[in-house]
XYZ file of C-alpha atoms in Angstrom:
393
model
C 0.000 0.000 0.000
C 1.154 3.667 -0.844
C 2.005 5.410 2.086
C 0.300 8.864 2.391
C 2.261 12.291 2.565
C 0.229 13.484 5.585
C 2.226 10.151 7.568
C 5.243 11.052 6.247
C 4.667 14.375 7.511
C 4.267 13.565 10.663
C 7.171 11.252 11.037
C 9.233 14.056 9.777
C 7.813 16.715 12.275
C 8.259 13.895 15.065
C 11.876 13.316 14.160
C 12.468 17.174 13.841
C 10.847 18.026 17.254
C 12.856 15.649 19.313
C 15.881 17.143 17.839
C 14.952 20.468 18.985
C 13.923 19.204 22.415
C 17.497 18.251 22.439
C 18.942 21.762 22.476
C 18.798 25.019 23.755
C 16.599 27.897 23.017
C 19.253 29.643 20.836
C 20.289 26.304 19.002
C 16.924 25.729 18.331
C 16.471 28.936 16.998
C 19.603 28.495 14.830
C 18.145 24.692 13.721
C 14.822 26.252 12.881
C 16.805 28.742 10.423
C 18.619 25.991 8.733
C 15.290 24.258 8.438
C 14.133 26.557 6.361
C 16.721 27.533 4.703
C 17.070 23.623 3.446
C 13.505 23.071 2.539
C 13.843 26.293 0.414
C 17.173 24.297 -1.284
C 14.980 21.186 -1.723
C 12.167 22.927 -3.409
C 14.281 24.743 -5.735
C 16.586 21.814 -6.158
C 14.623 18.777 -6.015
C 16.545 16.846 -8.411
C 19.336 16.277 -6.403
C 17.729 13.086 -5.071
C 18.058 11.691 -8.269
C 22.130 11.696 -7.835
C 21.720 9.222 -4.943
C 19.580 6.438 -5.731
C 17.944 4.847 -8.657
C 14.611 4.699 -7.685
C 13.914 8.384 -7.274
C 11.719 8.236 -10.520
C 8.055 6.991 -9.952
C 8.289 3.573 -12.174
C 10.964 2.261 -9.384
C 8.192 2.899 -6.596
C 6.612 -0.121 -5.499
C 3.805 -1.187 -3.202
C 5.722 -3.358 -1.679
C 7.963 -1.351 0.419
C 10.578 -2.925 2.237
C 12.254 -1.169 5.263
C 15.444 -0.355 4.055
C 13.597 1.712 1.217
C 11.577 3.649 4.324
C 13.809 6.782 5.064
C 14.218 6.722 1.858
C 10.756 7.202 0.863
C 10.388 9.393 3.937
C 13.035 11.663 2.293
C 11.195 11.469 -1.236
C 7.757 12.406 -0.210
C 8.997 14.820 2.259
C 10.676 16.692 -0.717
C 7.595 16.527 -2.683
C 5.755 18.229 0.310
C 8.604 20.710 0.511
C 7.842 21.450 -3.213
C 4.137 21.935 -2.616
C 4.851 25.090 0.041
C 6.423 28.255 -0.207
C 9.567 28.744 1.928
C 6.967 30.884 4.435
C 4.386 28.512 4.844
C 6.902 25.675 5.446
C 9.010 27.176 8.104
C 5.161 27.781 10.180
C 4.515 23.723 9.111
C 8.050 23.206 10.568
C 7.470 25.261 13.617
C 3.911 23.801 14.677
C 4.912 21.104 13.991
C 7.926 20.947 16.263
C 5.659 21.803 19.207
C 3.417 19.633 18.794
C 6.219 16.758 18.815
C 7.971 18.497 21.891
C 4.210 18.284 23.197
C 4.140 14.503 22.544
C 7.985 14.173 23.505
C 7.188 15.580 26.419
C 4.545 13.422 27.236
C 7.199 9.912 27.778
C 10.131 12.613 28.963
C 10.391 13.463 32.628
C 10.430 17.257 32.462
C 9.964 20.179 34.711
C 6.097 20.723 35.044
C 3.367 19.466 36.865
C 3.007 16.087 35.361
C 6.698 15.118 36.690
C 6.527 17.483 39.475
C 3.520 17.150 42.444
C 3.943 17.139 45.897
C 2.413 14.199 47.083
C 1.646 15.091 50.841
C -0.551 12.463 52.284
C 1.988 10.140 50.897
C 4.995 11.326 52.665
C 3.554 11.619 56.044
C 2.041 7.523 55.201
C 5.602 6.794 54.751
C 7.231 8.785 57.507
C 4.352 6.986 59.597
C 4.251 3.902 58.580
C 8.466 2.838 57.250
C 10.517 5.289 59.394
C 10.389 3.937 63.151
C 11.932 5.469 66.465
C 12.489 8.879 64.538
C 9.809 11.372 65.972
C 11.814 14.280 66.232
C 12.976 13.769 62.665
C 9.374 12.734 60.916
C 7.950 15.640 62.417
C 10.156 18.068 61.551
C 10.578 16.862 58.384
C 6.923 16.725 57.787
C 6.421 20.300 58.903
C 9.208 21.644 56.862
C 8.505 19.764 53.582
C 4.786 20.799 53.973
C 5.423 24.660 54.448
C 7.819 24.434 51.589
C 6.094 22.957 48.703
C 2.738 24.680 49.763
C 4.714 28.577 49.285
C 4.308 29.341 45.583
C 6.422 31.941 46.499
C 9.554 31.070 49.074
C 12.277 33.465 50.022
C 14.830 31.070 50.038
C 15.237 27.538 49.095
C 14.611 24.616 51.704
C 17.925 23.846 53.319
C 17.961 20.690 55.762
C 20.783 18.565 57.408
C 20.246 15.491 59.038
C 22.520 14.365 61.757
C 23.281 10.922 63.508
C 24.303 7.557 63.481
C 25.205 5.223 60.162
C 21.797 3.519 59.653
C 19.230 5.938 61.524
C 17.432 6.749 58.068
C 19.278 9.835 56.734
C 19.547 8.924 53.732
C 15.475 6.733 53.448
C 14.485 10.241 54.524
C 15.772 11.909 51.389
C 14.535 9.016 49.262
C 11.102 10.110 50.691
C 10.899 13.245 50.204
C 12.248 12.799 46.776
C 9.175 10.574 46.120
C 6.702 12.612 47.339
C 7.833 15.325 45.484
C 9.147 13.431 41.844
C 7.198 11.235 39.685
C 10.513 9.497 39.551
C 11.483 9.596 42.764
C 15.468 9.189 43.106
C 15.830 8.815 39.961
C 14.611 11.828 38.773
C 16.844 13.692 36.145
C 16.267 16.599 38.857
C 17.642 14.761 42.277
C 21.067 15.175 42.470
C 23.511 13.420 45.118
C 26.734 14.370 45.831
C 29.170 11.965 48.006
C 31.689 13.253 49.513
C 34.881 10.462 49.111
C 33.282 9.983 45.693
C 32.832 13.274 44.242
C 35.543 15.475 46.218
C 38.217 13.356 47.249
C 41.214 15.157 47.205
C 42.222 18.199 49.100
C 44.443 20.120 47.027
C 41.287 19.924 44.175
C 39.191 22.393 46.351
C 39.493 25.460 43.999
C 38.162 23.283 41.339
C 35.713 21.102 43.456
C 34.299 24.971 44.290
C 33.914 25.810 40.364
C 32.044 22.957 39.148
C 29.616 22.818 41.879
C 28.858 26.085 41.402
C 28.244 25.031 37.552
C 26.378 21.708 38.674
C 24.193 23.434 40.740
C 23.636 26.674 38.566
C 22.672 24.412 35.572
C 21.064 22.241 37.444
C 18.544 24.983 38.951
C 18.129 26.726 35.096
C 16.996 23.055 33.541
C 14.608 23.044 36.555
C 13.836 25.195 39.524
C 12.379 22.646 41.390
C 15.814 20.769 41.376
C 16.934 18.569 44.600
C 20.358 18.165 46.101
C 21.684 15.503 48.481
C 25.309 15.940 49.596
C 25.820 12.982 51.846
C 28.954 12.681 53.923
C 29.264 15.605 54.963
C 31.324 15.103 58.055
C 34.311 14.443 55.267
C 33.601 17.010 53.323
C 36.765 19.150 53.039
C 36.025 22.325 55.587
C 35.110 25.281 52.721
C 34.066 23.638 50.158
C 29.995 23.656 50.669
C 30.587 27.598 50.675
C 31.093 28.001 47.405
C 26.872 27.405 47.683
C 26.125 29.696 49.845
C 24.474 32.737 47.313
C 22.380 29.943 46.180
C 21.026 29.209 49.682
C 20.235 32.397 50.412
C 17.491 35.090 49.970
C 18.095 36.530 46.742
C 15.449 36.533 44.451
C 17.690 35.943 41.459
C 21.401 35.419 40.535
C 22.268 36.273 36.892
C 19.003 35.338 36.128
C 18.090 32.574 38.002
C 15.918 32.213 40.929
C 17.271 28.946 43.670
C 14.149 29.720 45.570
C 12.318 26.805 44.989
C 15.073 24.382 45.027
C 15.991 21.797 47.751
C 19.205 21.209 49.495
C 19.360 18.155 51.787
C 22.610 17.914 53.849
C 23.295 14.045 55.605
C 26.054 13.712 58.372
C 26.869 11.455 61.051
C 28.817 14.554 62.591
C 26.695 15.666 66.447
C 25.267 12.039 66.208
C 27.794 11.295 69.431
C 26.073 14.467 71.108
C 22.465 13.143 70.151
C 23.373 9.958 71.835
C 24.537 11.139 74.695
C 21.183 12.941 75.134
C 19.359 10.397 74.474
C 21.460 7.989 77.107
C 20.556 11.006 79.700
C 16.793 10.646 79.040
C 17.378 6.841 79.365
C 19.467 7.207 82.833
C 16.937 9.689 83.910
C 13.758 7.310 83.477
C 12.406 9.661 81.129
C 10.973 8.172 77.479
C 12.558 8.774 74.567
C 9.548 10.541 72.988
C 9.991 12.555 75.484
C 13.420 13.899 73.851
C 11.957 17.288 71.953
C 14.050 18.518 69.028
C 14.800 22.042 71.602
C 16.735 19.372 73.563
C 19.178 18.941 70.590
C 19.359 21.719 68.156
C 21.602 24.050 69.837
C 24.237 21.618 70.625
C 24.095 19.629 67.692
C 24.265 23.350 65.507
C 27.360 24.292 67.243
C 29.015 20.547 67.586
C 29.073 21.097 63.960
C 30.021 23.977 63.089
C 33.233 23.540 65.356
C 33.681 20.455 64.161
C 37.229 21.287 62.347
C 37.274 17.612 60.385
C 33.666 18.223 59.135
C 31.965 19.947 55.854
C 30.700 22.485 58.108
C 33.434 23.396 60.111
C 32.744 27.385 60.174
C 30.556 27.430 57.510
C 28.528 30.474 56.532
C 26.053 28.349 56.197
C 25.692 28.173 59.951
C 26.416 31.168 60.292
C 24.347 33.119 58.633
C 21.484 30.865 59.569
C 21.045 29.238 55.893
C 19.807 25.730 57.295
C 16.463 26.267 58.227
C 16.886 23.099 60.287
C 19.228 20.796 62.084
C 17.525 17.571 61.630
C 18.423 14.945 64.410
C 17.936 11.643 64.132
C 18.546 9.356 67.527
C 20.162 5.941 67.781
C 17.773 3.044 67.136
C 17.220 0.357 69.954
C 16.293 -3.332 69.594
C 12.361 -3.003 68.530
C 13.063 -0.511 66.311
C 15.368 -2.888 64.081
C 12.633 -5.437 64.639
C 9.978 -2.894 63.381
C 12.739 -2.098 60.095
C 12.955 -6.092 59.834
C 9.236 -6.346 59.381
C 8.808 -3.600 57.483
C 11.479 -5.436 55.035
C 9.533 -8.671 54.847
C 6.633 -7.179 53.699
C 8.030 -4.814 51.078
C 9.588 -8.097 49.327
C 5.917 -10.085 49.813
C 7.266 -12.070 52.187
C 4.899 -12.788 55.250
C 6.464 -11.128 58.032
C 8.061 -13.454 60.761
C 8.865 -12.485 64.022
C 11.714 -14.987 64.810
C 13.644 -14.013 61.902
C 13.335 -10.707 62.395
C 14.289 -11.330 65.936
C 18.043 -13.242 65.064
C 18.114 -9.916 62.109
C 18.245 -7.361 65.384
C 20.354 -9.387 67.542
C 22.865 -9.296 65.357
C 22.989 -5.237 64.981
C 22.854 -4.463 68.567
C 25.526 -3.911 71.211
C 23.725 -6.699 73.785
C 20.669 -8.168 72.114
C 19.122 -9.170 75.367
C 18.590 -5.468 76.451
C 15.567 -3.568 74.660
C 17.623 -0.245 76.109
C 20.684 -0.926 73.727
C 21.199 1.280 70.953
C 21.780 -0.419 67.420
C 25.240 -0.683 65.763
C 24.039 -0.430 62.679
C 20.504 0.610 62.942
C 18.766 -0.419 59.974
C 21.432 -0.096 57.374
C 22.186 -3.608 56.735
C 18.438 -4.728 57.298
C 18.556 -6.388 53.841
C 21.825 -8.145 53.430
C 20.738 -9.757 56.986
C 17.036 -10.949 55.765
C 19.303 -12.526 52.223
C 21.376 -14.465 54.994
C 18.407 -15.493 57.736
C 15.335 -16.023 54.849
């Protein structure tokens, strides 16, 4: 069957529109211009087809078109539709239809609207609920401060939080919450960005150049997409100056050459103050006082400063700090033993596994100090929940 010009149209305008989805506003601008100035070349010049292939006259086309022949015939008929318009009217057929193929790109892209991009808040206070256990200072902060945020159509200043304590306390679940409740994608979002520390920053005598490109990273991050989320993790070996090269992006300015960080997130994750936040919490323990009892006032101050003294740390006399940037010092305290039975649960059902009580039992034994004692603070917390549950299921 004869394929019909309107088809090959389209195909054309498809192909066309994901190429200019591919490039910046001026490029595009530049492409469009080249567009037209080639389909004025083809409709002057259509015979230069002929030069390539044998079959550009009509007796070699066929009804039985094989693939190979396709972008070939794509090619032919386009030209013949080229031939049909005026150089005008083409570059307006070009143009609409480039947008409606960026509409339709658009549509199987993530991208930086609405349809990518909802705050989901009933979901992230299920989750903070119902998969993050013996954190209440930390899911209600959290909760709070994520809430306020994404509900502002207007903020002063991006959301800045950094989340203190132990290796396996939930850090770093806590981001991949908030990320889902915010992305369609969740962490792996083209807009959620994590930075580690050893990985990204290793060596000292790089700093000056560490400071450059995350100023880039994070300026072109933001311009692609406002509502663009950083995690540095590791921040207690971070190199001491580095996270200031930030700073004007954390800060209340409605724009910087242009661009407005306002409605960007910065999540900060360090296990620097988490020896101060146990120590409190050990005092509430020796004191007969419950640990729900510990209110994040208790913490704050001493875990702000612990930091930002903290001369081995990311922090370590940060403006940041100083210039009150983090709207808030999240802590999160050291889990006991039915907390890591509550994460071992919690595990078993996420992999449809019906949830057993012994197993999860020998799973928290093994990540506390003396397994016998409900009082006993984790090792581990929950970090190694999974590679436990491979060895005991």
């Amino acid at each position: 069957m004869q394929p019909r010009k309107q088809h090959v149209l389209l195909l054309w305008l498809l192909f066309y529109s994901s190429m200019a989805e591919a490039l910046e506003p001026i490029s595009t601008t530049i492409a469009v211009g080249m567009a037209a100035a080639l389909t004025g070349i083809l409709a002057r010049y259509q015979n230069i087809f002929y030069y390539f292939h044998e079959c550009c006259r009509p007796e070699w086309i066929s009804f039985n078109i094989t693939i190979p022949h396709i972008c070939l015939w794509v090619t032919l008929t386009f030209s013949g539709l080229v031939n049909a318009f005026d150089p005008i009217t083409t570059t307006v057929v070009v143009g609409v239809g480039a947008a409606l193929g960026r509409t339709i790109f658009k549509y199987f892209k993530e991208t930086c609207d609405p349809k990518w991009i909802a705050y989901n808040a009933t979901g992230l206070k299920t989750d903070l609920d119902n998969k993050l256990f013996g954190q209440h200072i930390a899911s209600r902060i959290i909760l709070k401060a994520v809430n306020g945020f994404m509900s502002n159509a207007n903020p002063k200043k991006p959301l800045v939080l950094s989340l203190h304590g132990w290796t396996g306390t939930g850090k770093n679940f806590v981001s991949q919450l908030i990320a889902e409740s915010v992305f369609a994608e969740g962490m792996q979002s083209r807009f959620v960005h994590v930075f580690t520390s050893t990985l990204h920053f290793p060596h000292a005598d790089h700093i000056a150049t560490y400071k450059s490109q995350l100023q880039q990273w994070v300026r072109g991050n933001v311009t692609n997409c406002e509502r663009s989320m950083f995690i540095f993790d590791e921040m207690d070996k971070m190199h001491p100056g580095l996270i200031d090269s930030i700073k004007p992006y954390l800060d209340y300015y409605e724009k910087l050459d242009g661009v407005s960080y306002r409605k960007s997130i910065f999540i900060f994750l360090s296990n620097a103050g988490g020896d101060g936040i146990i120590q409190t919490a050990l005092e509430f323990w020796k004191a007969g006082k419950n640990r729900e009892e510990i209110e994040l006032k208790d913490l704050e101050t001493t875990l702000s400063l612990s930091v930002f003294n903290n001369n081995k740390s990311g922090f370590f006399r940060t403006s940041l700090i100083d210039k009150n940037l983090v709207d808030f010092f999240v802590p999160f305290l050291p889990l006991e033993y039915q907390h890591v039975v509550q994460c071992a649960m919690a595990e078993m059902e996420a992999r449809k596994l019906t949830p057993n009580p012994d197993v999860a039992d020998k799973v928290a034994r093994d990540l506390v100090y003396f397994p016998k004692s409900e009082r006993v603070f984790s090792v581990k917390g929950c970090k190694t929940i999974e590679s436990k549950l491979d060895f005991y299921t």
